[in-house]
Amino acid sequence: MFSQSLKHASSNPSLNSPTRQVDLSQRSFRSVSDFRKAKRDGKKISMLSVYDAVFARLAVDAGVNTILVGDSVAMALYGFESTIHATVEMIASHVGAVRRSCPGAFIVADLPFGSYRRGLKTAMKAVEAMARAGASAIKLEGVAGNEKIVSHVIESGIPVMGHIGLTPQSVLALGGYKVQGGTEEEAARLIEDAKELEDLGAFSLVLECVGRNLGSRISSSLSIPVIGIGAGAEVDGQVLVASDLLGLSPGRSPRFVRRYIDGSSLVSKAFEEFCRQVGEAQYPSESESYD
Ligand code: KIV
């Protein structure tokens, strides 16, 4: 995903690395106050973008703090070229699946492209669909033009997570998936945007694809946590798309993706083995058959 213009990793340090013990104190967050507390206590926040009951359960059991049902679902599961193709119905349906398998988890739902740029009424319809499907909060991209919507959604009782830096819903205007905030002027704009989101009442924000120094500057200038994706290590947490870190996404990954397993090879081998065994009448065995 997001591989077009970003620099690619040349090596994959995580494949074959020894399994580490999960820190069981890092459990699923319950409310926005857990985000504030994590920042105050200097604890890094883990977020995974997952879309279905199986992977959501695995992520929560592994100790992830919060789940994002991102609009990346359009690319990861539906095969679209960009997140622009995600719809309210598509995301809400995946939020429902995740909620049913993880009743207590903190679930952030992305508002898809277009759903919050056609006035408050349309935006609130999308927010209501996400909340009714089981979202604990919504995430939307950008700041300029969204100020009223952010305030209104928060006043209506739904927490808002911001998303700045590389905002994939604006990929056509940005001219591709590129690192953002390269000039001092662009960096200053991003710092202002981040502060504005905090002032509007956002409980957290995603910061995508900026240099590590800018990530650090933005994180240290806010009291709400900054969850980075390609924003370096000195932010308050990290988010990845699960299919990227599992090595299930086609094509080469951007530099910030760490592939923890080569999922594509593992799954392909299992499927090939199934096909071979069916072809050679090795499956099912007697013990896999009923009397
Ligand atoms: O859609 C998504 O999964 C996201 C993350 C990559 C932050 O927005």
PDB file of C-alpha atoms and ligand atoms in Angstrom:
ATOM      1  CA  MET A   1       0.000   0.000   0.000  1.00  0.00           C
ATOM      2  CA  PHE A   2       0.985   3.629  -0.461  1.00  0.00           C
ATOM      3  CA  SER A   3       4.020   2.482  -2.356  1.00  0.00           C
ATOM      4  CA  GLN A   4       4.054   4.694  -5.426  1.00  0.00           C
ATOM      5  CA  SER A   5       6.495   7.524  -4.670  1.00  0.00           C
ATOM      6  CA  LEU A   6       7.890   6.661  -1.273  1.00  0.00           C
ATOM      7  CA  LYS A   7      11.408   5.355  -0.783  1.00  0.00           C
ATOM      8  CA  HIS A   8      11.473   1.620  -0.231  1.00  0.00           C
ATOM      9  CA  ALA A   9      13.059  -0.439   2.472  1.00  0.00           C
ATOM     10  CA  SER A  10      15.994  -2.426   1.199  1.00  0.00           C
ATOM     11  CA  SER A  11      16.048  -4.937   4.035  1.00  0.00           C
ATOM     12  CA  ASN A  12      13.576  -6.482   6.386  1.00  0.00           C
ATOM     13  CA  PRO A  13      15.012  -6.686   9.906  1.00  0.00           C
ATOM     14  CA  SER A  14      11.926  -8.223  11.438  1.00  0.00           C
ATOM     15  CA  LEU A  15      11.535 -11.355   9.410  1.00  0.00           C
ATOM     16  CA  ASN A  16      12.972 -14.287  11.370  1.00  0.00           C
ATOM     17  CA  SER A  17      13.643 -12.130  14.444  1.00  0.00           C
ATOM     18  CA  PRO A  18      12.988 -13.890  17.783  1.00  0.00           C
ATOM     19  CA  THR A  19       9.469 -13.564  19.212  1.00  0.00           C
ATOM     20  CA  ARG A  20       9.309 -10.969  21.960  1.00  0.00           C
ATOM     21  CA  GLN A  21       7.139 -11.208  25.056  1.00  0.00           C
ATOM     22  CA  VAL A  22       3.986  -9.065  24.811  1.00  0.00           C
ATOM     23  CA  ASP A  23       3.763  -6.450  27.560  1.00  0.00           C
ATOM     24  CA  LEU A  24       0.370  -7.358  29.017  1.00  0.00           C
ATOM     25  CA  SER A  25       0.081  -3.989  30.769  1.00  0.00           C
ATOM     26  CA  GLN A  26      -0.496  -2.532  27.272  1.00  0.00           C
ATOM     27  CA  ARG A  27      -4.124  -3.534  26.809  1.00  0.00           C
ATOM     28  CA  SER A  28      -6.904  -2.124  24.733  1.00  0.00           C
ATOM     29  CA  PHE A  29      -7.827   1.448  25.610  1.00  0.00           C
ATOM     30  CA  ARG A  30     -11.380   2.046  26.833  1.00  0.00           C
ATOM     31  CA  SER A  31     -11.794   5.792  26.407  1.00  0.00           C
ATOM     32  CA  VAL A  32     -10.101   8.991  25.274  1.00  0.00           C
ATOM     33  CA  SER A  33      -8.713   9.508  28.773  1.00  0.00           C
ATOM     34  CA  ASP A  34      -6.452   6.474  28.209  1.00  0.00           C
ATOM     35  CA  PHE A  35      -4.867   8.362  25.292  1.00  0.00           C
ATOM     36  CA  ARG A  36      -4.195  11.440  27.456  1.00  0.00           C
ATOM     37  CA  LYS A  37      -2.831   9.267  30.257  1.00  0.00           C
ATOM     38  CA  ALA A  38      -0.493   7.412  27.877  1.00  0.00           C
ATOM     39  CA  LYS A  39       0.975  10.726  26.708  1.00  0.00           C
ATOM     40  CA  ARG A  40       1.319  12.021  30.291  1.00  0.00           C
ATOM     41  CA  ASP A  41       3.014   8.776  31.370  1.00  0.00           C
ATOM     42  CA  GLY A  42       5.282   8.686  28.312  1.00  0.00           C
ATOM     43  CA  LYS A  43       3.835   5.335  27.167  1.00  0.00           C
ATOM     44  CA  LYS A  44       3.857   4.715  23.422  1.00  0.00           C
ATOM     45  CA  ILE A  45       0.469   4.006  21.854  1.00  0.00           C
ATOM     46  CA  SER A  46       0.022   1.128  19.401  1.00  0.00           C
ATOM     47  CA  MET A  47      -2.711   1.305  16.774  1.00  0.00           C
ATOM     48  CA  LEU A  48      -3.424  -1.150  13.965  1.00  0.00           C
ATOM     49  CA  SER A  49      -5.618  -0.643  10.953  1.00  0.00           C
ATOM     50  CA  VAL A  50      -7.714  -3.828  10.710  1.00  0.00           C
ATOM     51  CA  TYR A  51     -11.094  -4.418   9.153  1.00  0.00           C
ATOM     52  CA  ASP A  52     -12.501  -7.772  10.163  1.00  0.00           C
ATOM     53  CA  ALA A  53     -13.478  -9.853  13.157  1.00  0.00           C
ATOM     54  CA  VAL A  54     -10.572 -12.314  12.906  1.00  0.00           C
ATOM     55  CA  PHE A  55      -7.702  -9.844  12.695  1.00  0.00           C
ATOM     56  CA  ALA A  56      -9.296  -7.445  15.168  1.00  0.00           C
ATOM     57  CA  ARG A  57      -9.527 -10.222  17.773  1.00  0.00           C
ATOM     58  CA  LEU A  58      -5.905 -11.229  17.133  1.00  0.00           C
ATOM     59  CA  ALA A  59      -4.753  -7.602  17.430  1.00  0.00           C
ATOM     60  CA  VAL A  60      -6.606  -7.020  20.685  1.00  0.00           C
ATOM     61  CA  ASP A  61      -5.389 -10.322  22.149  1.00  0.00           C
ATOM     62  CA  ALA A  62      -1.833  -9.340  21.182  1.00  0.00           C
ATOM     63  CA  GLY A  63      -2.182  -6.186  23.281  1.00  0.00           C
ATOM     64  CA  VAL A  64      -2.814  -3.434  20.731  1.00  0.00           C
ATOM     65  CA  ASN A  65      -4.061  -0.245  22.405  1.00  0.00           C
ATOM     66  CA  THR A  66      -6.541   0.821  19.762  1.00  0.00           C
ATOM     67  CA  ILE A  67      -7.951  -0.335  16.447  1.00  0.00           C
ATOM     68  CA  LEU A  68      -8.462   1.821  13.394  1.00  0.00           C
ATOM     69  CA  VAL A  69     -10.962   0.767  10.771  1.00  0.00           C
ATOM     70  CA  GLY A  70      -9.231   2.857   8.148  1.00  0.00           C
ATOM     71  CA  ASP A  71     -10.371   3.852   4.690  1.00  0.00           C
ATOM     72  CA  SER A  72      -7.305   1.880   3.562  1.00  0.00           C
ATOM     73  CA  VAL A  73      -9.840  -0.981   3.561  1.00  0.00           C
ATOM     74  CA  ALA A  74     -10.717   0.141   0.024  1.00  0.00           C
ATOM     75  CA  MET A  75      -7.192  -0.741  -1.102  1.00  0.00           C
ATOM     76  CA  ALA A  76      -6.338  -3.622   1.229  1.00  0.00           C
ATOM     77  CA  LEU A  77      -9.565  -5.630   0.919  1.00  0.00           C
ATOM     78  CA  TYR A  78     -11.413  -4.272  -2.099  1.00  0.00           C
ATOM     79  CA  GLY A  79      -8.460  -3.859  -4.475  1.00  0.00           C
ATOM     80  CA  PHE A  80      -9.023  -0.184  -5.290  1.00  0.00           C
ATOM     81  CA  GLU A  81      -6.074   2.019  -6.276  1.00  0.00           C
ATOM     82  CA  SER A  82      -6.637   4.607  -3.566  1.00  0.00           C
ATOM     83  CA  THR A  83      -8.658   5.272  -0.424  1.00  0.00           C
ATOM     84  CA  ILE A  84     -10.917   7.625  -2.394  1.00  0.00           C
ATOM     85  CA  HIS A  85     -13.134   4.637  -3.208  1.00  0.00           C
ATOM     86  CA  ALA A  86     -14.060   3.902   0.407  1.00  0.00           C
ATOM     87  CA  THR A  87     -17.686   4.653   1.287  1.00  0.00           C
ATOM     88  CA  VAL A  88     -19.576   5.197   4.527  1.00  0.00           C
ATOM     89  CA  GLU A  89     -21.435   1.890   4.065  1.00  0.00           C
ATOM     90  CA  MET A  90     -18.191   0.010   3.384  1.00  0.00           C
ATOM     91  CA  ILE A  91     -16.400   1.309   6.486  1.00  0.00           C
ATOM     92  CA  ALA A  92     -19.449   1.069   8.769  1.00  0.00           C
ATOM     93  CA  SER A  93     -19.915  -2.559   7.805  1.00  0.00           C
ATOM     94  CA  HIS A  94     -16.291  -3.316   8.801  1.00  0.00           C
ATOM     95  CA  VAL A  95     -16.657  -1.329  12.039  1.00  0.00           C
ATOM     96  CA  GLY A  96     -19.606  -3.605  12.881  1.00  0.00           C
ATOM     97  CA  ALA A  97     -17.531  -6.734  12.271  1.00  0.00           C
ATOM     98  CA  VAL A  98     -14.684  -5.438  14.446  1.00  0.00           C
ATOM     99  CA  ARG A  99     -17.052  -4.328  17.211  1.00  0.00           C
ATOM    100  CA  ARG A 100     -18.821  -7.704  17.339  1.00  0.00           C
ATOM    101  CA  SER A 101     -15.529  -9.525  17.875  1.00  0.00           C
ATOM    102  CA  CYS A 102     -14.014  -6.954  20.265  1.00  0.00           C
ATOM    103  CA  PRO A 103     -16.827  -5.626  22.494  1.00  0.00           C
ATOM    104  CA  GLY A 104     -14.600  -3.588  24.815  1.00  0.00           C
ATOM    105  CA  ALA A 105     -12.043  -2.254  22.342  1.00  0.00           C
ATOM    106  CA  PHE A 106     -11.504   1.401  21.453  1.00  0.00           C
ATOM    107  CA  ILE A 107     -12.342   1.519  17.744  1.00  0.00           C
ATOM    108  CA  VAL A 108     -11.614   4.542  15.564  1.00  0.00           C
ATOM    109  CA  ALA A 109     -13.548   4.711  12.281  1.00  0.00           C
ATOM    110  CA  ASP A 110     -12.310   6.705   9.289  1.00  0.00           C
ATOM    111  CA  LEU A 111     -14.743   9.104   7.667  1.00  0.00           C
ATOM    112  CA  PRO A 112     -14.287   8.410   3.961  1.00  0.00           C
ATOM    113  CA  PHE A 113     -13.565  10.852   1.148  1.00  0.00           C
ATOM    114  CA  GLY A 114     -16.439  13.227   0.445  1.00  0.00           C
ATOM    115  CA  SER A 115     -18.481  12.247   3.488  1.00  0.00           C
ATOM    116  CA  TYR A 116     -17.534  15.356   5.504  1.00  0.00           C
ATOM    117  CA  ARG A 117     -17.134  17.941   2.745  1.00  0.00           C
ATOM    118  CA  ARG A 118     -20.782  18.249   1.807  1.00  0.00           C
ATOM    119  CA  GLY A 119     -21.988  20.150   4.848  1.00  0.00           C
ATOM    120  CA  LEU A 120     -22.718  19.361   8.466  1.00  0.00           C
ATOM    121  CA  LYS A 121     -25.836  17.329   7.792  1.00  0.00           C
ATOM    122  CA  THR A 122     -24.086  14.857   5.504  1.00  0.00           C
ATOM    123  CA  ALA A 123     -21.075  14.705   7.818  1.00  0.00           C
ATOM    124  CA  MET A 124     -23.308  13.932  10.809  1.00  0.00           C
ATOM    125  CA  LYS A 125     -25.041  11.158   8.843  1.00  0.00           C
ATOM    126  CA  ALA A 126     -21.648   9.536   8.287  1.00  0.00           C
ATOM    127  CA  VAL A 127     -20.674  10.004  11.937  1.00  0.00           C
ATOM    128  CA  GLU A 128     -23.984   8.501  13.078  1.00  0.00           C
ATOM    129  CA  ALA A 129     -23.482   5.488  10.809  1.00  0.00           C
ATOM    130  CA  MET A 130     -20.031   4.887  12.333  1.00  0.00           C
ATOM    131  CA  ALA A 131     -21.226   5.368  15.920  1.00  0.00           C
ATOM    132  CA  ARG A 132     -24.233   3.061  15.408  1.00  0.00           C
ATOM    133  CA  ALA A 133     -21.950   0.438  13.868  1.00  0.00           C
ATOM    134  CA  GLY A 134     -19.847   0.529  17.035  1.00  0.00           C
ATOM    135  CA  ALA A 135     -17.116   3.152  16.586  1.00  0.00           C
ATOM    136  CA  SER A 136     -15.724   4.779  19.731  1.00  0.00           C
ATOM    137  CA  ALA A 137     -14.388   7.750  17.748  1.00  0.00           C
ATOM    138  CA  ILE A 138     -14.030   8.965  14.178  1.00  0.00           C
ATOM    139  CA  LYS A 139     -10.957  10.115  12.262  1.00  0.00           C
ATOM    140  CA  LEU A 140     -10.919  12.647   9.447  1.00  0.00           C
ATOM    141  CA  GLU A 141      -8.193  14.077   7.254  1.00  0.00           C
ATOM    142  CA  GLY A 142      -6.992  17.685   7.124  1.00  0.00           C
ATOM    143  CA  VAL A 143      -7.962  20.828   9.003  1.00  0.00           C
ATOM    144  CA  ALA A 144      -8.749  23.716   6.633  1.00  0.00           C
ATOM    145  CA  GLY A 145     -12.477  23.657   5.932  1.00  0.00           C
ATOM    146  CA  ASN A 146     -13.162  20.993   8.575  1.00  0.00           C
ATOM    147  CA  GLU A 147     -13.118  23.238  11.662  1.00  0.00           C
ATOM    148  CA  LYS A 148     -16.910  23.472  12.089  1.00  0.00           C
ATOM    149  CA  ILE A 149     -17.382  19.772  11.493  1.00  0.00           C
ATOM    150  CA  VAL A 150     -14.699  18.810  14.024  1.00  0.00           C
ATOM    151  CA  SER A 151     -16.269  21.087  16.694  1.00  0.00           C
ATOM    152  CA  HIS A 152     -19.798  19.944  15.918  1.00  0.00           C
ATOM    153  CA  VAL A 153     -18.944  16.236  16.044  1.00  0.00           C
ATOM    154  CA  ILE A 154     -17.128  16.702  19.362  1.00  0.00           C
ATOM    155  CA  GLU A 155     -20.021  18.755  20.772  1.00  0.00           C
ATOM    156  CA  SER A 156     -22.353  15.970  19.672  1.00  0.00           C
ATOM    157  CA  GLY A 157     -20.419  13.575  21.899  1.00  0.00           C
ATOM    158  CA  ILE A 158     -18.243  11.698  19.420  1.00  0.00           C
ATOM    159  CA  PRO A 159     -14.478  11.974  19.920  1.00  0.00           C
ATOM    160  CA  VAL A 160     -12.435  13.069  16.911  1.00  0.00           C
ATOM    161  CA  MET A 161      -8.954  11.962  15.874  1.00  0.00           C
ATOM    162  CA  GLY A 162      -7.236  14.242  13.342  1.00  0.00           C
ATOM    163  CA  HIS A 163      -4.999  13.150  10.464  1.00  0.00           C
ATOM    164  CA  ILE A 164      -2.400  15.476   8.952  1.00  0.00           C
ATOM    165  CA  GLY A 165       0.817  15.259   6.930  1.00  0.00           C
ATOM    166  CA  LEU A 166       0.262  12.921   4.015  1.00  0.00           C
ATOM    167  CA  THR A 167      -3.519  12.724   3.775  1.00  0.00           C
ATOM    168  CA  PRO A 168      -4.245   9.941   1.265  1.00  0.00           C
ATOM    169  CA  GLN A 169      -7.731  11.236   0.443  1.00  0.00           C
ATOM    170  CA  SER A 170      -5.974  14.267  -1.123  1.00  0.00           C
ATOM    171  CA  VAL A 171      -3.454  12.185  -3.065  1.00  0.00           C
ATOM    172  CA  LEU A 172      -4.591  13.696  -6.386  1.00  0.00           C
ATOM    173  CA  ALA A 173      -3.922  17.232  -5.124  1.00  0.00           C
ATOM    174  CA  LEU A 174      -0.680  16.231  -3.380  1.00  0.00           C
ATOM    175  CA  GLY A 175       0.642  14.721  -6.614  1.00  0.00           C
ATOM    176  CA  GLY A 176       1.343  11.296  -5.138  1.00  0.00           C
ATOM    177  CA  TYR A 177       2.359   9.614  -1.889  1.00  0.00           C
ATOM    178  CA  LYS A 178       5.211  11.919  -0.886  1.00  0.00           C
ATOM    179  CA  VAL A 179       6.915  12.941   2.330  1.00  0.00           C
ATOM    180  CA  GLN A 180       5.262  16.150   3.601  1.00  0.00           C
ATOM    181  CA  GLY A 181       6.520  19.225   5.454  1.00  0.00           C
ATOM    182  CA  GLY A 182       9.817  19.424   3.598  1.00  0.00           C
ATOM    183  CA  THR A 183      10.212  23.210   3.666  1.00  0.00           C
ATOM    184  CA  GLU A 184      10.189  25.364   6.831  1.00  0.00           C
ATOM    185  CA  GLU A 185       6.981  26.984   5.602  1.00  0.00           C
ATOM    186  CA  GLU A 186       5.247  23.623   5.105  1.00  0.00           C
ATOM    187  CA  ALA A 187       6.538  22.421   8.459  1.00  0.00           C
ATOM    188  CA  ALA A 188       5.220  25.553  10.194  1.00  0.00           C
ATOM    189  CA  ARG A 189       1.824  24.999   8.534  1.00  0.00           C
ATOM    190  CA  LEU A 190       1.689  21.415   9.817  1.00  0.00           C
ATOM    191  CA  ILE A 191       2.578  22.549  13.349  1.00  0.00           C
ATOM    192  CA  GLU A 192      -0.219  25.138  13.153  1.00  0.00           C
ATOM    193  CA  ASP A 193      -2.667  22.527  11.852  1.00  0.00           C
ATOM    194  CA  ALA A 194      -1.766  20.186  14.702  1.00  0.00           C
ATOM    195  CA  LYS A 195      -2.282  22.947  17.289  1.00  0.00           C
ATOM    196  CA  GLU A 196      -5.577  23.895  15.730  1.00  0.00           C
ATOM    197  CA  LEU A 197      -6.831  20.328  15.950  1.00  0.00           C
ATOM    198  CA  GLU A 198      -5.858  20.250  19.612  1.00  0.00           C
ATOM    199  CA  ASP A 199      -7.631  23.589  20.199  1.00  0.00           C
ATOM    200  CA  LEU A 200     -10.747  22.312  18.445  1.00  0.00           C
ATOM    201  CA  GLY A 201     -10.837  19.402  20.896  1.00  0.00           C
ATOM    202  CA  ALA A 202      -9.390  16.455  18.951  1.00  0.00           C
ATOM    203  CA  PHE A 203      -8.203  13.808  21.440  1.00  0.00           C
ATOM    204  CA  SER A 204      -5.308  12.617  19.279  1.00  0.00           C
ATOM    205  CA  LEU A 205      -3.985  12.832  15.755  1.00  0.00           C
ATOM    206  CA  VAL A 206      -2.339  10.702  13.125  1.00  0.00           C
ATOM    207  CA  LEU A 207       0.740  12.243  11.538  1.00  0.00           C
ATOM    208  CA  GLU A 208       1.672  10.568   8.266  1.00  0.00           C
ATOM    209  CA  CYS A 209       4.898  10.702   6.279  1.00  0.00           C
ATOM    210  CA  VAL A 210       6.942  13.583   7.651  1.00  0.00           C
ATOM    211  CA  GLY A 211      10.603  13.787   8.617  1.00  0.00           C
ATOM    212  CA  ARG A 212      11.451  12.521  12.098  1.00  0.00           C
ATOM    213  CA  ASN A 213      12.482  15.994  13.355  1.00  0.00           C
ATOM    214  CA  LEU A 214       9.157  17.469  12.363  1.00  0.00           C
ATOM    215  CA  GLY A 215       7.391  14.489  13.995  1.00  0.00           C
ATOM    216  CA  SER A 216       9.258  15.218  17.194  1.00  0.00           C
ATOM    217  CA  ARG A 217       8.499  18.971  17.014  1.00  0.00           C
ATOM    218  CA  ILE A 218       4.791  18.377  16.519  1.00  0.00           C
ATOM    219  CA  SER A 219       4.579  15.809  19.296  1.00  0.00           C
ATOM    220  CA  SER A 220       6.398  18.013  21.795  1.00  0.00           C
ATOM    221  CA  SER A 221       4.260  21.050  20.998  1.00  0.00           C
ATOM    222  CA  LEU A 222       0.971  19.257  21.805  1.00  0.00           C
ATOM    223  CA  SER A 223      -0.567  17.798  24.935  1.00  0.00           C
ATOM    224  CA  ILE A 224      -2.643  15.294  22.908  1.00  0.00           C
ATOM    225  CA  PRO A 225      -0.863  12.212  21.578  1.00  0.00           C
ATOM    226  CA  VAL A 226       0.513  12.154  18.047  1.00  0.00           C
ATOM    227  CA  ILE A 227       0.348   8.710  16.456  1.00  0.00           C
ATOM    228  CA  GLY A 228       2.846   8.467  13.649  1.00  0.00           C
ATOM    229  CA  ILE A 229       3.009   6.489  10.434  1.00  0.00           C
ATOM    230  CA  GLY A 230       6.273   7.281   8.733  1.00  0.00           C
ATOM    231  CA  ALA A 231       6.836  10.152  11.184  1.00  0.00           C
ATOM    232  CA  GLY A 232       9.839   8.761  13.049  1.00  0.00           C
ATOM    233  CA  ALA A 233      10.211   7.360  16.546  1.00  0.00           C
ATOM    234  CA  GLU A 234       9.832  10.541  18.593  1.00  0.00           C
ATOM    235  CA  VAL A 235       6.053  10.723  18.416  1.00  0.00           C
ATOM    236  CA  ASP A 236       3.634   9.287  20.974  1.00  0.00           C
ATOM    237  CA  GLY A 237       2.681   6.103  19.166  1.00  0.00           C
ATOM    238  CA  GLN A 238       2.707   4.234  15.882  1.00  0.00           C
ATOM    239  CA  VAL A 239       0.058   2.959  13.510  1.00  0.00           C
ATOM    240  CA  LEU A 240       0.444   0.512  10.648  1.00  0.00           C
ATOM    241  CA  VAL A 241      -1.990  -1.169   8.310  1.00  0.00           C
ATOM    242  CA  ALA A 242      -2.124  -4.799   9.495  1.00  0.00           C
ATOM    243  CA  SER A 243      -1.870  -6.257   5.995  1.00  0.00           C
ATOM    244  CA  ASP A 244       1.324  -4.231   5.449  1.00  0.00           C
ATOM    245  CA  LEU A 245       3.051  -5.452   8.614  1.00  0.00           C
ATOM    246  CA  LEU A 246       1.918  -9.015   7.913  1.00  0.00           C
ATOM    247  CA  GLY A 247       3.532  -8.894   4.474  1.00  0.00           C
ATOM    248  CA  LEU A 248       0.176  -9.434   2.766  1.00  0.00           C
ATOM    249  CA  SER A 249       0.066  -6.246   0.690  1.00  0.00           C
ATOM    250  CA  PRO A 250       1.070  -6.611  -2.962  1.00  0.00           C
ATOM    251  CA  GLY A 251       4.016  -4.638  -4.351  1.00  0.00           C
ATOM    252  CA  ARG A 252       6.894  -3.081  -2.519  1.00  0.00           C
ATOM    253  CA  SER A 253       6.304  -1.355   0.804  1.00  0.00           C
ATOM    254  CA  PRO A 254       7.231   2.217   1.682  1.00  0.00           C
ATOM    255  CA  ARG A 255      10.274   2.769   3.893  1.00  0.00           C
ATOM    256  CA  PHE A 256       8.272   3.078   7.119  1.00  0.00           C
ATOM    257  CA  VAL A 257       6.601  -0.336   6.839  1.00  0.00           C
ATOM    258  CA  ARG A 258       8.229  -3.075   8.873  1.00  0.00           C
ATOM    259  CA  ARG A 259       7.102  -6.486   7.662  1.00  0.00           C
ATOM    260  CA  TYR A 260       6.959  -8.701  10.727  1.00  0.00           C
ATOM    261  CA  ILE A 261       6.178 -11.825   8.697  1.00  0.00           C
ATOM    262  CA  ASP A 262       6.131 -12.732   5.035  1.00  0.00           C
ATOM    263  CA  GLY A 263       2.395 -13.433   5.103  1.00  0.00           C
ATOM    264  CA  SER A 264       2.033 -13.709   1.321  1.00  0.00           C
ATOM    265  CA  SER A 265       4.521 -16.586   1.131  1.00  0.00           C
ATOM    266  CA  LEU A 266       3.002 -18.345   4.138  1.00  0.00           C
ATOM    267  CA  VAL A 267      -0.532 -18.132   2.763  1.00  0.00           C
ATOM    268  CA  SER A 268       0.544 -19.044  -0.785  1.00  0.00           C
ATOM    269  CA  LYS A 269       2.369 -22.131   0.505  1.00  0.00           C
ATOM    270  CA  ALA A 270      -0.690 -23.260   2.476  1.00  0.00           C
ATOM    271  CA  PHE A 271      -2.992 -22.760  -0.534  1.00  0.00           C
ATOM    272  CA  GLU A 272      -0.560 -24.565  -2.862  1.00  0.00           C
ATOM    273  CA  GLU A 273      -0.303 -27.447  -0.421  1.00  0.00           C
ATOM    274  CA  PHE A 274      -4.106 -27.703  -0.222  1.00  0.00           C
ATOM    275  CA  CYS A 275      -4.397 -27.765  -4.015  1.00  0.00           C
ATOM    276  CA  ARG A 276      -1.647 -30.376  -4.322  1.00  0.00           C
ATOM    277  CA  GLN A 277      -3.134 -32.618  -1.637  1.00  0.00           C
ATOM    278  CA  VAL A 278      -6.629 -32.417  -3.146  1.00  0.00           C
ATOM    279  CA  GLY A 279      -5.163 -33.228  -6.587  1.00  0.00           C
ATOM    280  CA  GLU A 280      -3.286 -36.241  -5.175  1.00  0.00           C
ATOM    281  CA  ALA A 281      -6.271 -37.390  -3.067  1.00  0.00           C
ATOM    282  CA  GLN A 282      -4.255 -36.853   0.155  1.00  0.00           C
ATOM    283  CA  TYR A 283      -6.944 -34.647   1.637  1.00  0.00           C
ATOM    284  CA  PRO A 284      -9.184 -35.485   3.459  1.00  0.00           C
ATOM    285  CA  SER A 285      -7.712 -38.362   5.442  1.00  0.00           C
ATOM    286  CA  GLU A 286      -9.776 -40.970   7.294  1.00  0.00           C
ATOM    287  CA  SER A 287      -9.600 -38.997  10.545  1.00  0.00           C
ATOM    288  CA  GLU A 288     -10.876 -35.920   8.709  1.00  0.00           C
ATOM    289  CA  SER A 289     -13.919 -37.860   7.418  1.00  0.00           C
ATOM    290  CA  TYR A 290     -17.169 -38.879   9.156  1.00  0.00           C
ATOM    291  CA  ASP A 291     -18.089 -42.570   9.632  1.00  0.00           C
TER     292      ASP A 291
HETATM  293  O1  KIV B   1      -6.754   4.222   6.468  1.00  0.00           O
HETATM  294  C1  KIV B   1      -5.847   3.925   7.264  1.00  0.00           C
HETATM  295  O2  KIV B   1      -5.595   2.748   7.551  1.00  0.00           O
HETATM  296  C2  KIV B   1      -5.122   5.033   7.858  1.00  0.00           C
HETATM  297  C3  KIV B   1      -3.826   4.720   8.528  1.00  0.00           C
HETATM  298  C4  KIV B   1      -2.808   4.353   7.541  1.00  0.00           C
HETATM  299  C5  KIV B   1      -3.384   5.824   9.420  1.00  0.00           C
HETATM  300  O3  KIV B   1      -5.547   6.143   7.780  1.00  0.00           O
END
